[in-house]
Coordinates of C-alpha atoms and ligand atoms in Angstrom, one line a residue:
M262 CA -2.6 -31.0 -21.0
D263 CA -0.3 -33.1 -19.2
K264 CA 3.3 -32.1 -20.2
G265 CA 4.6 -35.7 -21.0
V266 CA 1.7 -36.8 -23.5
R267 CA 2.8 -33.5 -24.9
F268 CA 6.3 -34.2 -25.6
H269 CA 5.6 -37.9 -27.0
R270 CA 3.0 -36.1 -29.6
R271 CA 5.7 -34.1 -30.8
V272 CA 8.5 -36.2 -31.1
P273 CA 7.0 -38.2 -34.3
V274 CA 5.8 -35.1 -35.5
M275 CA 9.3 -33.4 -35.1
Q276 CA 10.8 -36.9 -37.1
T277 CA 8.4 -36.5 -39.8
A278 CA 9.4 -32.9 -40.6
R279 CA 13.3 -33.8 -40.0
F280 CA 12.8 -36.8 -42.7
F281 CA 11.2 -34.5 -45.2
E282 CA 13.9 -32.2 -44.6
W283 CA 16.6 -34.5 -45.3
L284 CA 14.7 -35.9 -48.2
G285 CA 14.7 -32.2 -49.8
S286 CA 18.1 -31.9 -49.5
N287 CA 19.2 -35.0 -50.8
L288 CA 16.9 -35.6 -53.5
P289 CA 19.2 -33.8 -56.4
R290 CA 21.9 -36.2 -55.0
M291 CA 19.8 -39.6 -55.2
Q292 CA 18.4 -38.2 -58.8
R293 CA 22.0 -38.9 -60.3
I294 CA 22.4 -42.2 -58.8
M295 CA 18.6 -43.1 -60.1
V296 CA 19.0 -42.2 -63.4
P297 CA 20.9 -45.2 -64.5
L298 CA 19.3 -47.4 -62.2
L299 CA 15.7 -46.7 -63.5
L300 CA 17.1 -47.5 -67.1
F301 CA 18.2 -50.9 -65.6
C302 CA 15.0 -51.3 -64.4
V303 CA 12.7 -50.6 -67.4
G304 CA 15.0 -53.3 -69.4
G305 CA 14.5 -55.6 -66.4
V306 CA 10.6 -55.4 -67.0
T307 CA 11.0 -55.8 -70.6
L308 CA 13.2 -58.4 -69.8
F309 CA 10.9 -60.2 -67.3
V310 CA 7.8 -59.6 -69.8
Y311 CA 9.5 -61.3 -72.9
W312 CA 10.3 -64.3 -70.9
T313 CA 7.1 -64.5 -68.9
G314 CA 5.8 -65.2 -72.8
G315 CA 4.9 -61.6 -73.9
I316 CA 2.6 -58.4 -73.7
K317 CA -0.5 -60.0 -72.7
F318 CA 0.1 -61.1 -69.5
V319 CA -0.4 -59.0 -66.4
F320 CA 3.2 -58.8 -65.7
S321 CA 3.3 -55.8 -68.1
H322 CA 2.0 -53.8 -65.4
S323 CA 5.3 -54.4 -63.7
M324 CA 6.5 -51.4 -65.8
Y325 CA 4.3 -48.7 -63.5
I326 CA 7.1 -49.3 -60.9
P327 CA 10.3 -47.6 -62.9
V328 CA 7.8 -45.2 -64.3
L329 CA 5.9 -44.1 -60.9
L330 CA 9.8 -44.1 -59.2
A331 CA 11.0 -42.0 -62.2
G332 CA 8.3 -39.6 -61.7
F333 CA 8.5 -39.2 -57.9
L334 CA 12.4 -38.8 -58.3
L335 CA 13.2 -37.0 -61.4
G336 CA 9.9 -34.5 -61.3
M337 CA 7.4 -34.0 -64.4
R338 CA 10.1 -34.2 -67.3
G339 CA 11.5 -37.2 -65.7
G340 CA 8.4 -39.4 -65.3
A341 CA 6.9 -38.3 -68.9
V342 CA 10.6 -39.7 -70.5
F343 CA 10.6 -42.9 -68.8
G344 CA 6.8 -43.8 -69.1
L345 CA 7.7 -42.8 -73.2
L346 CA 10.7 -45.3 -72.8
G347 CA 8.2 -48.0 -70.8
G348 CA 5.6 -47.6 -73.4
L349 CA 8.4 -48.1 -76.1
A350 CA 9.7 -51.3 -74.8
L351 CA 6.6 -52.8 -74.0
G352 CA 5.0 -51.4 -77.5
P353 CA 6.4 -51.8 -80.6
L354 CA 9.3 -53.9 -79.6
M355 CA 7.2 -56.3 -77.6
P356 CA 5.0 -59.3 -79.0
I357 CA 1.7 -60.1 -77.6
D358 CA 2.8 -63.9 -77.5
V359 CA 6.4 -64.6 -77.6
S360 CA 5.7 -68.3 -78.6
T361 CA 4.0 -67.1 -81.7
G362 CA 5.7 -63.9 -82.8
E363 CA 2.3 -62.4 -83.0
M364 CA 2.8 -58.3 -82.6
Q365 CA 0.0 -56.1 -81.2
S366 CA -1.6 -53.7 -83.3
T367 CA -0.7 -50.2 -83.5
L368 CA -3.7 -48.5 -81.6
N369 CA -3.0 -50.9 -78.7
W370 CA 0.7 -49.9 -78.2
L371 CA -0.2 -46.0 -78.8
Y372 CA -2.7 -46.5 -76.0
R373 CA -0.5 -48.7 -73.5
G374 CA 2.4 -45.7 -74.2
G375 CA 0.2 -43.1 -73.6
F376 CA -0.8 -44.2 -71.0
F377 CA 2.7 -44.6 -69.1
V378 CA 3.4 -41.4 -70.2
L379 CA 0.5 -39.9 -68.0
I380 CA 1.2 -41.7 -65.5
G381 CA 4.8 -40.5 -65.2
F382 CA 3.8 -37.4 -65.6
L383 CA 1.8 -37.1 -63.0
S384 CA 3.5 -38.8 -60.5
G385 CA 6.3 -36.2 -61.2
A386 CA 3.8 -33.3 -61.2
A387 CA 2.8 -34.7 -57.5
S388 CA 6.6 -35.1 -56.7
D389 CA 7.6 -31.4 -58.0
S390 CA 4.6 -29.7 -56.1
V391 CA 6.2 -31.6 -52.9
Q392 CA 10.0 -31.0 -53.6
S393 CA 8.9 -27.0 -54.3
Y394 CA 7.1 -27.4 -50.9
L395 CA 10.4 -29.1 -49.1
R396 CA 12.5 -26.4 -50.7
H397 CA 10.3 -23.7 -49.3
L398 CA 10.4 -25.5 -46.1
H399 CA 13.9 -25.4 -45.9
W400 CA 14.1 -21.8 -46.9
A401 CA 11.7 -20.8 -44.4
A402 CA 13.4 -22.6 -42.0
R403 CA 16.5 -20.8 -42.5
H404 CA 15.4 -17.2 -43.4
D405 CA 13.9 -14.3 -41.3
P406 CA 10.2 -13.6 -42.9
A407 CA 10.0 -9.9 -42.1
T408 CA 13.3 -9.2 -44.2
G409 CA 13.9 -11.7 -46.0
L410 CA 17.8 -12.1 -44.4
P411 CA 19.5 -15.2 -43.6
N412 CA 18.5 -16.0 -39.9
R413 CA 20.8 -18.0 -36.8
I414 CA 20.5 -21.5 -38.4
A415 CA 21.6 -20.4 -41.8
L416 CA 24.4 -18.4 -39.7
F417 CA 25.3 -21.6 -37.9
E418 CA 25.5 -23.8 -41.4
T419 CA 28.3 -21.3 -42.6
F420 CA 30.8 -22.3 -40.2
P421 CA 33.5 -23.8 -41.8
A422 CA 33.3 -27.6 -41.6
S423 CA 35.6 -28.9 -43.5
P424 CA 39.6 -28.8 -43.1
A425 CA 39.9 -27.9 -46.8
D426 CA 37.4 -24.5 -45.5
R427 CA 39.9 -24.1 -42.5
E428 CA 42.8 -23.7 -44.8
R429 CA 41.5 -21.1 -46.5
S430 CA 41.1 -18.9 -43.9
K431 CA 43.2 -18.8 -41.2
V432 CA 41.0 -16.6 -38.5
S433 CA 37.3 -16.0 -38.4
A434 CA 35.4 -13.8 -36.5
L435 CA 31.8 -13.8 -35.4
A436 CA 30.6 -10.1 -35.4
V437 CA 27.2 -9.4 -33.8
F438 CA 25.6 -5.5 -34.3
S439 CA 22.8 -4.6 -32.5
I440 CA 20.7 -1.8 -32.6
E441 CA 20.5 -0.3 -29.2
N442 CA 17.4 2.6 -29.6
R443 CA 15.2 0.0 -31.0
T444 CA 12.8 1.1 -28.3
E445 CA 13.0 4.5 -29.1
L446 CA 12.7 3.6 -32.6
K447 CA 9.6 1.5 -32.0
S448 CA 7.6 3.9 -29.9
A449 CA 8.2 6.7 -31.8
F450 CA 7.9 5.7 -35.8
G451 CA 6.5 2.1 -34.8
L452 CA 7.6 -1.6 -35.4
A453 CA 8.1 -1.0 -39.2
V454 CA 10.1 1.6 -38.8
L455 CA 13.0 -1.2 -36.7
E456 CA 12.0 -3.7 -39.4
M457 CA 13.3 -1.2 -42.3
A458 CA 16.0 -0.1 -40.2
V459 CA 17.4 -3.6 -39.7
G460 CA 17.1 -4.1 -43.4
Q461 CA 19.1 -1.1 -44.5
L462 CA 21.5 -1.5 -41.9
A463 CA 21.9 -5.6 -43.2
Q464 CA 22.3 -4.2 -46.9
R465 CA 24.8 -1.5 -45.9
L466 CA 26.7 -4.2 -44.0
Q467 CA 26.6 -6.5 -47.0
E468 CA 27.8 -3.5 -49.4
I469 CA 31.3 -4.0 -47.1
V470 CA 31.5 -7.9 -47.3
M471 CA 30.6 -8.0 -50.4
D472 CA 29.8 -11.7 -52.1
E473 CA 32.3 -12.9 -49.4
A474 CA 29.9 -13.2 -46.1
R475 CA 26.0 -12.8 -45.7
I476 CA 24.5 -10.8 -43.5
H477 CA 22.3 -12.9 -40.9
R478 CA 19.5 -11.6 -38.7
V479 CA 19.7 -13.4 -35.5
D480 CA 17.5 -11.9 -33.3
T481 CA 14.9 -8.8 -33.5
E482 CA 17.6 -6.2 -33.6
L483 CA 20.6 -8.2 -33.5
L484 CA 22.6 -8.9 -36.8
A485 CA 25.7 -11.1 -37.6
V486 CA 28.2 -12.0 -39.7
L487 CA 31.0 -14.8 -39.8
L488 CA 34.2 -12.9 -41.4
T489 CA 37.1 -14.6 -42.6
G490 CA 40.8 -12.9 -42.5
T491 CA 44.2 -14.2 -43.2
D492 CA 45.4 -13.1 -39.1
S493 CA 43.7 -11.1 -36.5
G494 CA 45.4 -7.8 -37.7
D495 CA 43.1 -8.3 -40.6
I496 CA 40.0 -9.5 -39.2
I497 CA 40.3 -6.5 -36.7
E498 CA 41.0 -4.4 -39.4
R499 CA 37.4 -5.4 -41.4
V500 CA 35.4 -5.2 -38.2
E501 CA 36.2 -2.2 -37.5
E502 CA 35.7 -1.1 -41.1
L503 CA 32.2 -2.8 -40.4
R504 CA 31.6 -0.5 -37.2
A505 CA 32.4 2.5 -39.0
C506 CA 30.1 1.9 -41.5
A507 CA 27.0 0.9 -39.1
Q508 CA 27.5 4.4 -37.1
A509 CA 26.3 6.6 -40.1
P510 CA 22.4 7.6 -40.0
L511 CA 20.0 5.6 -41.5
M512 CA 17.7 7.5 -44.2
L513 CA 14.1 6.2 -43.7
E514 CA 11.3 8.2 -46.5
S515 CA 14.6 10.5 -47.6
I516 CA 14.8 11.5 -43.3
P517 CA 18.0 10.9 -41.7
I518 CA 17.5 8.4 -38.6
H519 CA 19.9 7.9 -35.8
V520 CA 20.2 4.4 -35.2
D521 CA 22.5 3.6 -32.2
V522 CA 24.6 0.4 -33.2
R523 CA 26.8 -1.4 -31.0
L524 CA 29.0 -4.0 -31.9
G525 CA 30.4 -7.6 -30.3
Y526 CA 32.5 -10.0 -31.6
V527 CA 34.9 -13.1 -31.2
T528 CA 37.7 -13.9 -33.2
F529 CA 38.8 -18.0 -33.3
D530 CA 41.5 -19.9 -35.7
A531 CA 39.9 -23.3 -34.6
L532 CA 36.6 -24.5 -34.8
L533 CA 36.7 -26.2 -31.2
Q534 CA 33.2 -25.2 -30.3
K535 CA 29.9 -25.2 -31.6
P536 CA 28.6 -22.5 -33.6
E537 CA 25.9 -21.6 -31.2
T538 CA 28.5 -21.1 -28.4
Y539 CA 30.8 -18.5 -30.9
L540 CA 27.2 -16.8 -31.1
Q541 CA 26.6 -16.5 -27.2
E542 CA 30.2 -15.5 -26.6
A543 CA 29.8 -12.5 -29.2
E544 CA 26.7 -11.3 -27.6
A545 CA 28.4 -11.8 -24.5
A546 CA 31.0 -9.6 -25.8
L547 CA 28.0 -6.8 -26.5
I548 CA 27.1 -6.9 -23.6
E549 CA 30.3 -5.6 -21.9
A550 CA 30.4 -3.1 -24.7
R551 CA 27.0 -1.8 -23.1
D552 CA 28.1 -2.1 -19.9
K553 CA 31.2 -0.1 -20.3
V554 CA 29.1 2.4 -22.5
R555 CA 31.8 1.5 -25.5
D556 CA 30.3 0.6 -29.2
C557 CA 32.9 -2.6 -29.8
A558 CA 34.1 -5.1 -27.9
S559 CA 35.8 -8.3 -28.4
Y560 CA 35.2 -11.1 -26.7
S561 CA 37.8 -12.6 -23.8
A562 CA 37.1 -15.7 -21.2
S563 CA 36.8 -13.1 -18.5
I564 CA 33.8 -11.3 -20.0
S565 CA 31.9 -14.5 -20.3
A566 CA 33.0 -15.8 -16.4
V567 CA 31.8 -12.1 -15.0
T568 CA 28.5 -12.4 -17.4
R569 CA 28.0 -16.2 -15.6
E570 CA 28.8 -14.4 -12.3
N571 CA 26.4 -11.5 -13.2
L572 CA 23.2 -13.3 -13.9
R573 CA 23.8 -15.8 -11.0
L574 CA 23.8 -12.5 -8.7
L575 CA 20.9 -11.0 -10.4
G576 CA 19.1 -14.3 -9.8
E577 CA 19.9 -13.8 -6.3
L578 CA 18.6 -10.3 -5.8
K579 CA 15.0 -11.0 -4.9
D580 CA 16.3 -13.3 -2.0
A581 CA 18.4 -10.5 -1.1
I582 CA 16.0 -7.8 -0.6
R583 CA 13.8 -10.0 1.2
D584 CA 16.5 -11.2 3.4
G585 CA 17.9 -7.6 4.4
Q586 CA 21.1 -8.1 3.1
L587 CA 20.1 -4.5 0.8
S588 CA 21.0 -1.4 3.0
L589 CA 21.4 2.2 2.4
E590 CA 24.1 4.9 3.1
Y591 CA 23.7 8.5 2.9
Q592 CA 25.9 11.3 0.9
P593 CA 25.4 14.8 2.4
K594 CA 24.4 17.6 0.1
M595 CA 25.4 20.9 0.9
V596 CA 24.4 24.5 0.3
L597 CA 28.0 25.6 -1.3
N598 CA 26.8 29.7 0.3
T599 CA 26.0 29.0 3.5
G600 CA 27.7 25.3 4.4
K601 CA 24.7 24.1 5.5
V602 CA 23.6 20.3 4.8
D603 CA 20.0 20.5 4.0
G604 CA 20.0 17.1 2.4
V605 CA 21.3 13.4 1.9
E606 CA 21.4 11.1 -1.3
A607 CA 20.4 7.4 -0.7
L608 CA 23.1 5.0 -1.9
I609 CA 22.2 1.4 -2.1
R610 CA 24.5 -1.3 -0.8
W611 CA 24.2 -5.1 -1.1
N612 CA 25.7 -6.8 1.7
H613 CA 26.2 -10.5 0.3
P614 CA 27.1 -13.1 2.6
Q615 CA 29.7 -14.7 0.8
R616 CA 31.2 -11.9 -2.0
G617 CA 31.2 -8.9 0.6
V618 CA 29.7 -5.6 -0.5
I619 CA 28.6 -5.5 -3.7
P620 CA 28.7 -1.9 -5.7
P621 CA 25.4 -0.8 -7.1
E622 CA 27.4 -0.5 -10.8
I623 CA 27.5 -4.0 -10.7
F624 CA 23.8 -4.8 -10.1
I625 CA 21.8 -1.7 -10.7
P626 CA 22.3 -1.5 -14.9
R627 CA 21.4 -5.1 -15.1
A628 CA 18.4 -4.5 -12.5
E629 CA 17.2 -1.8 -15.0
Q630 CA 16.7 -4.0 -17.7
S631 CA 14.4 -6.2 -15.8
T632 CA 11.4 -5.6 -13.3
L633 CA 13.8 -6.3 -11.0
I634 CA 14.3 -2.8 -10.7
N635 CA 10.9 -2.1 -9.6
L636 CA 11.6 -4.1 -6.6
I637 CA 14.9 -1.9 -5.6
T638 CA 13.2 1.5 -6.2
R639 CA 10.5 0.2 -3.6
F640 CA 13.2 -0.7 -1.1
A641 CA 15.3 2.3 -1.6
L642 CA 12.1 4.8 -1.0
D643 CA 10.8 2.9 1.4
E644 CA 13.8 2.6 3.7
A645 CA 15.2 5.9 2.9
L646 CA 11.8 7.7 3.9
R647 CA 11.2 5.4 7.2
Q648 CA 15.3 7.1 7.8
M649 CA 14.1 10.5 7.1
A650 CA 11.0 10.1 9.4
R651 CA 13.3 8.6 12.3
W652 CA 15.7 11.5 12.1
R653 CA 13.4 13.7 11.8
R654 CA 12.2 12.3 15.6
Q655 CA 15.9 13.0 16.6
G656 CA 15.7 16.7 15.3
I657 CA 17.7 16.3 12.1
E658 CA 15.9 18.1 9.0
V659 CA 17.1 17.0 5.8
S660 CA 15.7 16.0 2.5
M661 CA 16.1 13.3 1.0
A662 CA 17.2 12.0 -2.8
V663 CA 16.7 8.8 -3.8
N664 CA 17.8 7.3 -7.3
I665 CA 15.4 6.1 -9.5
S666 CA 15.4 4.3 -13.1
T667 CA 13.3 5.3 -16.3
R668 CA 11.7 2.2 -16.0
N669 CA 10.3 3.4 -13.0
L670 CA 9.0 6.0 -14.4
L671 CA 7.0 4.1 -17.1
Q672 CA 5.7 2.0 -14.9
P673 CA 1.7 2.3 -14.4
G674 CA 1.2 4.1 -10.5
F675 CA 4.6 4.6 -9.6
V676 CA 3.6 7.8 -9.0
D677 CA 0.8 6.6 -6.7
Q678 CA 3.2 4.5 -5.0
V679 CA 5.5 7.3 -4.2
L680 CA 2.8 9.6 -3.0
R681 CA 1.4 6.6 -0.7
L682 CA 4.7 6.0 1.0
L683 CA 5.0 9.5 1.8
D684 CA 1.9 9.6 3.9
Q685 CA 2.8 6.3 5.0
H686 CA 6.0 8.1 6.6
G687 CA 3.7 11.3 7.2
L688 CA 6.5 13.3 5.1
E689 CA 5.7 16.3 3.2
R690 CA 6.2 15.5 -0.8
H691 CA 9.2 18.6 -0.7
L692 CA 11.1 16.4 1.1
L693 CA 11.6 14.0 -1.0
E694 CA 13.8 14.2 -4.3
L695 CA 13.8 11.5 -7.1
E696 CA 16.9 11.5 -9.2
V697 CA 16.6 10.2 -12.9
T698 CA 20.1 10.1 -14.7
E699 CA 20.3 11.9 -18.4
T700 CA 21.6 8.9 -20.2
A701 CA 18.2 7.0 -18.9
L702 CA 16.1 9.0 -20.2
M703 CA 17.2 9.5 -23.3
V704 CA 15.7 6.2 -23.9
E705 CA 12.3 6.5 -24.1
M706 CA 12.2 10.5 -23.9
E707 CA 8.6 11.3 -24.8
R708 CA 7.0 8.8 -22.0
A709 CA 9.7 9.6 -19.8
I710 CA 9.3 13.8 -19.7
A711 CA 5.2 12.9 -19.5
G712 CA 6.1 10.8 -16.1
L713 CA 8.7 13.7 -14.9
I714 CA 5.7 16.0 -15.4
R715 CA 3.2 13.7 -13.7
L716 CA 5.8 13.5 -10.9
S717 CA 6.6 17.3 -10.5
E718 CA 2.8 18.1 -10.1
T719 CA 2.7 16.2 -7.2
K720 CA 5.5 18.8 -5.6
V721 CA 8.0 16.4 -5.3
I722 CA 11.2 17.5 -6.6
V723 CA 12.5 15.8 -9.7
S724 CA 16.1 16.1 -10.5
I725 CA 18.8 15.2 -13.7
D726 CA 21.4 12.9 -12.3
D727 CA 25.0 12.8 -14.3
F728 CA 24.2 16.2 -16.1
G729 CA 26.5 16.4 -19.4
T730 CA 26.5 12.7 -19.9
G731 CA 23.6 12.5 -22.5
Y732 CA 24.2 13.7 -26.1
S733 CA 21.8 16.4 -26.2
S734 CA 21.4 17.8 -22.5
L735 CA 21.6 21.3 -23.4
Q736 CA 19.2 21.7 -26.0
Y737 CA 16.2 19.8 -24.0
L738 CA 16.8 21.4 -20.6
H739 CA 13.9 23.5 -21.3
R740 CA 11.2 21.0 -21.7
L741 CA 12.2 19.3 -18.4
P742 CA 10.0 19.8 -15.7
V743 CA 13.0 19.5 -12.9
S744 CA 14.1 21.9 -10.0
L745 CA 17.9 20.5 -9.9
I746 CA 20.2 19.7 -12.4
K747 CA 23.1 17.2 -11.0
I748 CA 26.3 18.2 -12.7
D749 CA 28.3 15.0 -13.7
Q750 CA 31.6 14.4 -11.6
S751 CA 33.3 13.2 -14.6
F752 CA 33.8 17.3 -15.3
V753 CA 33.7 18.3 -11.8
R754 CA 36.5 15.9 -10.6
K755 CA 38.7 17.7 -13.0
L756 CA 38.6 21.5 -11.6
P757 CA 39.5 23.5 -11.6
G758 CA 42.9 22.1 -13.6
D759 CA 41.0 21.3 -17.0
T760 CA 39.8 24.6 -19.3
G761 CA 37.7 22.0 -21.0
A762 CA 35.4 20.6 -17.8
M763 CA 35.3 24.2 -17.2
H764 CA 33.5 25.2 -19.8
I765 CA 31.0 22.9 -19.5
V766 CA 30.3 23.3 -16.0
E767 CA 30.1 27.1 -16.6
A768 CA 27.6 26.6 -19.2
A769 CA 25.8 24.1 -17.6
I770 CA 25.6 26.7 -14.3
T771 CA 24.2 29.6 -16.6
L772 CA 22.2 28.1 -18.9
A773 CA 20.3 26.1 -15.6
R774 CA 20.0 29.8 -13.6
K775 CA 18.4 31.3 -16.9
Q776 CA 15.7 28.7 -16.6
G777 CA 15.3 29.0 -13.1
I778 CA 16.7 25.5 -12.2
Q779 CA 19.0 25.1 -9.5
T780 CA 22.5 23.3 -10.1
L781 CA 24.3 21.0 -7.9
A782 CA 28.0 19.5 -8.5
E783 CA 28.6 16.2 -7.4
G784 CA 32.0 14.4 -7.3
V785 CA 33.9 17.4 -5.1
E786 CA 37.2 16.3 -4.0
N787 CA 39.2 19.3 -2.8
R788 CA 38.7 22.9 -2.3
E789 CA 39.7 24.3 -5.1
A790 CA 37.0 22.8 -6.8
C791 CA 34.6 24.0 -4.3
R792 CA 35.7 27.6 -4.1
F793 CA 35.6 27.3 -8.3
L794 CA 32.0 26.3 -8.2
R795 CA 31.1 29.0 -5.9
G796 CA 32.4 31.7 -7.7
M797 CA 30.5 30.2 -10.5
G798 CA 27.1 30.5 -8.8
C799 CA 26.4 26.8 -8.4
D800 CA 23.9 26.2 -5.7
Q801 CA 25.1 23.0 -4.2
A802 CA 27.8 20.5 -4.0
Q803 CA 28.4 16.9 -3.1
G804 CA 31.5 14.7 -3.1
Y805 CA 34.7 13.3 -0.9
F806 CA 36.0 16.4 0.1
L807 CA 32.5 17.1 1.8
C808 CA 31.7 14.0 3.1
R809 CA 31.6 10.2 2.0
P810 CA 28.3 8.4 2.2
L811 CA 27.6 7.0 5.7
A812 CA 25.7 4.5 7.1
A813 CA 22.5 6.4 8.9
D814 CA 23.4 6.4 12.6
T815 CA 27.1 7.7 11.6
F816 CA 25.4 10.5 10.0
A817 CA 23.6 11.1 12.6
A818 CA 26.1 11.5 14.6
W819 CA 28.3 13.3 12.1
Y820 CA 25.7 15.8 11.5
K821 CA 25.1 16.7 15.2
E822 CA 28.9 17.2 16.0
N823 CA 29.3 19.5 12.9
G824 CA 25.8 21.4 13.7
G825 CA 24.5 20.4 10.4
H826 CA 26.9 22.3 8.6
I827 CA 30.6 21.9 6.6
H828 CA 33.3 24.5 7.4
V829 CA 35.0 24.5 3.8
Ligands
LIG395 P1 25.2 8.7 -8.3 O1 23.5 8.6 -8.4 O2 25.9 9.7 -9.5 O3 25.7 8.8 -7.1 C1 27.4 9.4 -6.8 C2 28.1 8.1 -6.9 O4 29.3 8.9 -6.9 C3 27.9 7.2 -5.6 O5 28.7 6.0 -6.1 C4 29.0 7.8 -4.6 O6 29.4 7.4 -3.8 C5 29.7 8.4 -5.7 N1 30.9 9.8 -5.3 C6 29.9 11.0 -4.8 N2 31.0 11.8 -4.8 C7 32.2 11.3 -5.1 C8 33.4 11.8 -5.1 O7 33.9 13.1 -4.9 N3 34.4 11.3 -6.0 C9 34.1 9.9 -6.4 N4 34.8 9.4 -7.3 N5 33.0 9.6 -6.6 C10 32.0 10.2 -5.6 P2 28.1 4.8 -5.6 O8 27.1 4.4 -4.0 O9 28.7 3.4 -5.6 O10 26.6 4.8 -6.9 C11 27.2 4.7 -7.8 C12 26.0 4.7 -8.8 O11 25.0 3.4 -8.7 C13 24.8 5.8 -8.5 O12 25.8 7.3 -9.3 C14 23.4 5.6 -9.2 O13 23.6 5.8 -10.4 C15 23.2 4.1 -8.3 N6 22.4 3.8 -7.3 C16 22.7 3.9 -6.5 N7 22.0 3.5 -5.6 C17 20.6 3.6 -6.2 C18 19.5 3.1 -5.8 O14 18.9 3.2 -5.0 N8 18.9 3.2 -6.9 C19 19.2 3.4 -8.5 N9 18.4 3.2 -9.3 N10 20.5 3.4 -8.7 C20 21.2 3.5 -7.5
LIG396 CA1 22.4 10.2 -8.1
LIG397 CA1 25.6 11.5 -10.3

């Protein structure tokens, strides 16, 4: 159907719906004004009938007007009462003929009164059912059907509107809670469990805020609450209290389930913007918390600017790939015992025409939340393999590691795509290594592991990147079909001075060796770290101390100059 036609048809429907909603919410107020008016109306009709000569005249039928109106406005009981009043006024008190004073028979006025009561009652019954339907519509528009929690419309209506409301609370905060592991919960236990988790979390938060505020469900996995406090210190304390309470595991059918909750909030002391804008700001703070891997963040104007800028950037990414703005740099990996450079890691760079070089941390995490990551990975794989084939022709034999995201692993046909590219460039499978970060694996672990198994069966090397940053790395290592773990730089960079880091690195190396998995330490920044790692039995190293990431030609020159070895 033509868009314009659809739009015009929708407008009257929306206006009618709005009118009924308005009617529903204003009816109680109208009722208060209408009672004296209806009484006046009944009196007026009585006088009018008397003045026109008495009950025998057709004018007596005008009594139906106040009776019907009373039913409509006051419901069944009101309609019946006004029917009785009208019946009495036009019954025993009203002569048939004013000029002769002849009164009507009892049966006649009983019949007349009974009929008025019936009409008032029926019009009231009809009005009551319409009103209850309107109340239902009003409720449904403001509540989430699955959990019965108030929704975002209801939230916006709770924003303090009048100056009197503002006086009572000096500072307000809108806090948004997100269930971060929703995909994991949904895939492991089904949608019903996610709904239960949302419901339980809301109940728990409600117990903290008590009657003072209500918890609203503003999106599938988002809860929000509008808090008020005396000053900003007070409000931050209360947000912190909610955050702490949200972290405890939830009980689902007496099984404790880990629910990863993150929180973003915005504080304000005067209502200067629309409630929708405050919600957007709280959500922007939530994204900031996610990006910085923190469980809570508050909104500041710079966050919004950064979010807008990043979203704009993401919009340009597709064209950037097409226009050749993306390129790869290669960082050598060294075998610790021999000093031989036997591989490189391909690291993506975006050379933006206006902003210059944009580091991958800016666009990769966001691209990973959309299908854009598939384009990026395809580009990186294709370019890296082409480069490997080119180097091979120049006599440089190195393996190539490419970073991929879990989303790629879950993408149907990904393994075939990798194999096709290898064939296209005439390269053996064991020369390609795919790095998957540990934290990304945790999100949809079972499906991701299935993807890893498919890959490892093809002889392509799989490695776990940033090892040690996920929360249960050591426990599940035996289940992963991987050939190499890359110990995260956050530990390696502290070597050899930091005892905690030393213990973690040592544990990772020992554990991996027991499982027949190779280890690589990334972020090696000094000679001492290199020595320590060699002493620990770590297999490979990578880091600025050995070599920074280099452009393809620079790497080729560097490799030839050093004979494919690093002497440390
Ligand atoms: P990563 O995979 O952990 O890559 C290592 C990062 O550490 C690189 O940063 C590298 O330049 C840097 N680095 C290497 N040695 C040292 C060192 O000794 N000290 C310090 N401080 N840093 C060192 P880069 O290139 O900015 O990449 C950042 C992250 O972006 C990568 O972390 C990876 O997760 C992601 N990334 C890069 N390229 C791609 C890609 O093509 N696809 C995907 N999905 N992710 C990519
Ligand atoms: Ca990597
Ligand atoms: Ca890494």
